[in-house]
Amino acid sequence: MAAPWQSIAARKQEERNSRIPRAWHLPVMPSEDKLNVLDVPRTCGLLDAKELEITESFDATSLAQAIAGGKFKSVDVVRAFCKRAAIAQQVTNCLTEIFFPEALARAEQLDAHLARTGSTVGPLHGVPISLKDSFKLSGYDTSIGIAALAFAPSTETALLVQILLHAGAVLYVKTNVPQTLMSLDSDNNVFGRTLNPYNRLLTAGGSSGGEGALIAMKGSILGVGTDVGGSIRIPAMCNALFGFKPSAQRIPYAGVEGGRKPGTRALELPASAGPLARSLRDVELFMKVMADGRPWETDPSLVPGEWADLNNESKREERPLIGVVRTDGLIEPLPPVQKIINEVVEALKSEGVEVIELDVQLFKKCQSLANDFFGIGGGNEMFDLLEKTGEPLVTWLKPRLRRKEPKTMQEVKDLHARRTGLETEFLKVWKDRKGRQIDAFICPVAPHPVPPIDRWNSVSYTSSFVLLDYPAGTVPVRLLREDDLGGELKGEPLSGWDSVNRELWTGKSINRNVYLGSPLSIQVVAPKLQERRLYQAMDWVNNAIRSKSPSAKL
């Protein structure tokens, strides 16, 4: 007899599949040996010329302008993205909740409003936006891939989602996540595993992996994820996108399901919500919409701040000063990652940006402390949910996650004291030896290229900035080429983590050719609550990359 979770998963997948119209089913599924499926929407014959133009030739900013200017009706835009999302689902398994009819109905209402009044309801009027499954939307499940949470529609809508709707956005899908939201590969027992459209042998990342795959397939033009260890930045890296993790007090998080009691967030590391996008200016569009929604008037955990007022750099006269952190001292980046750091440094210098080397020994202290924070609750609330339906852990989590005793109040206080100490020490990083203010610094997103499924090694390069609550973002650089496959690491491993990382380059189970054509990205980091400063630095980096190599567009 099947365990309860199995029947729930079967029903949930049947429900999801039934919400894709028969006319949008692929006439022929790509063979298993077709690893890159990015061209399937264009070649499958389901999208007409106008739908291809809508989904491929615009970013969210220009699409909003096209709708407002009457070039497109919202209903045509939304239908195009619904169809493309349906195609993306069939080849990458990126969706959880699908509500195409409701989206088309809202688009028709928005078109009627524009025709009647001559004005839009807001800056996102008619633009389809995708959501990570963890955002609550009234009337739809927020199961986060846990069987015990399925078939229990939310009765509230997350504050962030309310702001998107007020700005005129159209919601049409929610996207896949890892079981427990605690791994870097988006796989769970309810919906299955999301695959990377660049290479279905590689991970799509997590925990916002469904968003990453959907946007890479151009089944979404702008999506929203969450990040508590790298869960926006890592899928952005895996799928050649811009990912933007603000500080936790900047973007509303109320109404986000995490499988834990709401008060737990105040004790653990501060999760953030933020955008994944195909253009950098769409990141700014999202941040401005959030600020204009004045969420601090509703969510007491947030600090006030209009986007235009956040570290406005428009009157800057001196040239930018960017630091570069090449290693965290625990895991040495593999040769392609070292190479991409060098390329970005040279690109910045060629554009007149001053770049200085930073040797941040404090990083060594961050990873172990972050791990201690992740274990504050002992995982008990999540295990309670799993045990309700007899649901087992997925393969990657089985050897890594088990019930533990929650930390005592004294232990939690000690962790927060250590964190405060590190935050204070890190403030010194933002001044160079001459006392000049460093605008931002660049570093790897990960110490390896996009790895095979279930082989992500460590989050030390991303979780450190959750621990410190620094805003951080991912900028795509280019795809990995044959000339990136050379190079070897010298010396002894720096740590056990480093030994595992080297296996992704020299291990017997790895053929380096698996990395060919996968995205290479860079991470940009700014001081706490200085999101505008981060955006400006990401813009410098992005412009330098495109200026040095215009063909680097992904």
PDB file of C-alpha atoms in Angstrom, residues 54-55 58-69 72-82 99 103-104 106-108 110-111 114 120-131 161 163-173 219-224 276-278 282 285-286 289:
ATOM      1  CA  ILE A  54       6.715  39.080 -27.131  1.00  0.00           C
ATOM      2  CA  THR A  55       8.637  36.464 -25.157  1.00  0.00           C
ATOM      3  CA  PHE A  58      11.597  42.498 -24.621  1.00  0.00           C
ATOM      4  CA  ASP A  59      12.523  42.767 -20.996  1.00  0.00           C
ATOM      5  CA  ALA A  60       9.918  43.621 -18.363  1.00  0.00           C
ATOM      6  CA  THR A  61      10.687  47.338 -18.578  1.00  0.00           C
ATOM      7  CA  SER A  62      10.202  47.587 -22.344  1.00  0.00           C
ATOM      8  CA  LEU A  63       7.247  45.199 -22.298  1.00  0.00           C
ATOM      9  CA  ALA A  64       5.440  47.377 -19.739  1.00  0.00           C
ATOM     10  CA  GLN A  65       6.079  50.355 -22.013  1.00  0.00           C
ATOM     11  CA  ALA A  66       4.778  48.431 -25.045  1.00  0.00           C
ATOM     12  CA  ILE A  67       1.554  47.519 -23.240  1.00  0.00           C
ATOM     13  CA  ALA A  68       1.065  51.044 -21.926  1.00  0.00           C
ATOM     14  CA  GLY A  69       1.689  52.459 -25.410  1.00  0.00           C
ATOM     15  CA  PHE A  72       0.416  44.897 -27.298  1.00  0.00           C
ATOM     16  CA  LYS A  73      -2.670  43.988 -25.323  1.00  0.00           C
ATOM     17  CA  SER A  74      -1.977  42.470 -21.947  1.00  0.00           C
ATOM     18  CA  VAL A  75      -4.087  39.444 -22.791  1.00  0.00           C
ATOM     19  CA  ASP A  76      -1.841  38.643 -25.769  1.00  0.00           C
ATOM     20  CA  VAL A  77       1.291  39.091 -23.654  1.00  0.00           C
ATOM     21  CA  VAL A  78      -0.021  36.935 -20.851  1.00  0.00           C
ATOM     22  CA  ARG A  79      -1.180  34.207 -23.234  1.00  0.00           C
ATOM     23  CA  ALA A  80       2.257  34.134 -24.848  1.00  0.00           C
ATOM     24  CA  PHE A  81       4.000  33.689 -21.519  1.00  0.00           C
ATOM     25  CA  CYS A  82       1.460  31.130 -20.309  1.00  0.00           C
ATOM     26  CA  PHE A  99      -3.465  29.393 -12.991  1.00  0.00           C
ATOM     27  CA  ALA A 103      -4.263  35.236 -15.392  1.00  0.00           C
ATOM     28  CA  LEU A 104      -5.969  35.730 -18.755  1.00  0.00           C
ATOM     29  CA  ARG A 106      -7.070  39.597 -15.106  1.00  0.00           C
ATOM     30  CA  ALA A 107      -5.248  40.616 -18.294  1.00  0.00           C
ATOM     31  CA  GLU A 108      -8.595  41.264 -19.984  1.00  0.00           C
ATOM     32  CA  LEU A 110      -6.454  45.415 -17.269  1.00  0.00           C
ATOM     33  CA  ASP A 111      -6.906  45.891 -21.012  1.00  0.00           C
ATOM     34  CA  LEU A 114      -6.571  50.979 -20.140  1.00  0.00           C
ATOM     35  CA  THR A 120      -2.403  52.127 -16.578  1.00  0.00           C
ATOM     36  CA  VAL A 121      -3.052  50.942 -13.039  1.00  0.00           C
ATOM     37  CA  GLY A 122       0.692  50.981 -12.293  1.00  0.00           C
ATOM     38  CA  PRO A 123       4.221  50.459 -13.645  1.00  0.00           C
ATOM     39  CA  LEU A 124       3.714  46.701 -14.121  1.00  0.00           C
ATOM     40  CA  HIS A 125       0.372  47.039 -15.884  1.00  0.00           C
ATOM     41  CA  GLY A 126      -0.304  43.782 -17.719  1.00  0.00           C
ATOM     42  CA  VAL A 127       3.181  42.317 -17.187  1.00  0.00           C
ATOM     43  CA  PRO A 128       3.221  38.625 -16.191  1.00  0.00           C
ATOM     44  CA  ILE A 129       5.330  37.893 -13.105  1.00  0.00           C
ATOM     45  CA  SER A 130       6.252  34.435 -11.789  1.00  0.00           C
ATOM     46  CA  LEU A 131       6.563  33.564  -8.091  1.00  0.00           C
ATOM     47  CA  VAL A 161       2.599  39.860  -3.922  1.00  0.00           C
ATOM     48  CA  ILE A 163       2.382  45.197  -4.002  1.00  0.00           C
ATOM     49  CA  LEU A 164       2.992  43.494  -7.358  1.00  0.00           C
ATOM     50  CA  LEU A 165      -0.754  43.222  -7.962  1.00  0.00           C
ATOM     51  CA  HIS A 166      -1.311  46.864  -6.987  1.00  0.00           C
ATOM     52  CA  ALA A 167       1.358  47.807  -9.555  1.00  0.00           C
ATOM     53  CA  GLY A 168      -0.608  45.962 -12.254  1.00  0.00           C
ATOM     54  CA  ALA A 169       1.282  42.663 -12.460  1.00  0.00           C
ATOM     55  CA  VAL A 170      -0.431  39.515 -13.706  1.00  0.00           C
ATOM     56  CA  LEU A 171       0.357  36.321 -11.781  1.00  0.00           C
ATOM     57  CA  TYR A 172       0.147  33.064 -13.700  1.00  0.00           C
ATOM     58  CA  VAL A 173       2.483  30.420 -12.173  1.00  0.00           C
ATOM     59  CA  GLY A 219       8.692  31.380 -19.892  1.00  0.00           C
ATOM     60  CA  SER A 220       8.858  34.322 -17.490  1.00  0.00           C
ATOM     61  CA  ILE A 221      10.228  37.788 -17.991  1.00  0.00           C
ATOM     62  CA  LEU A 222      10.679  38.608 -14.294  1.00  0.00           C
ATOM     63  CA  GLY A 223      10.384  36.380 -11.234  1.00  0.00           C
ATOM     64  CA  VAL A 224      10.628  36.595  -7.473  1.00  0.00           C
ATOM     65  CA  LEU A 276      15.605  37.129 -10.805  1.00  0.00           C
ATOM     66  CA  ALA A 277      15.642  38.843 -14.179  1.00  0.00           C
ATOM     67  CA  ARG A 278      16.902  38.761 -17.741  1.00  0.00           C
ATOM     68  CA  ASP A 282      14.365  44.978 -14.535  1.00  0.00           C
ATOM     69  CA  LEU A 285      12.085  48.179 -11.856  1.00  0.00           C
ATOM     70  CA  PHE A 286      11.266  45.571  -9.210  1.00  0.00           C
ATOM     71  CA  VAL A 289       7.897  49.033  -7.377  1.00  0.00           C
TER      72      VAL A 289
END
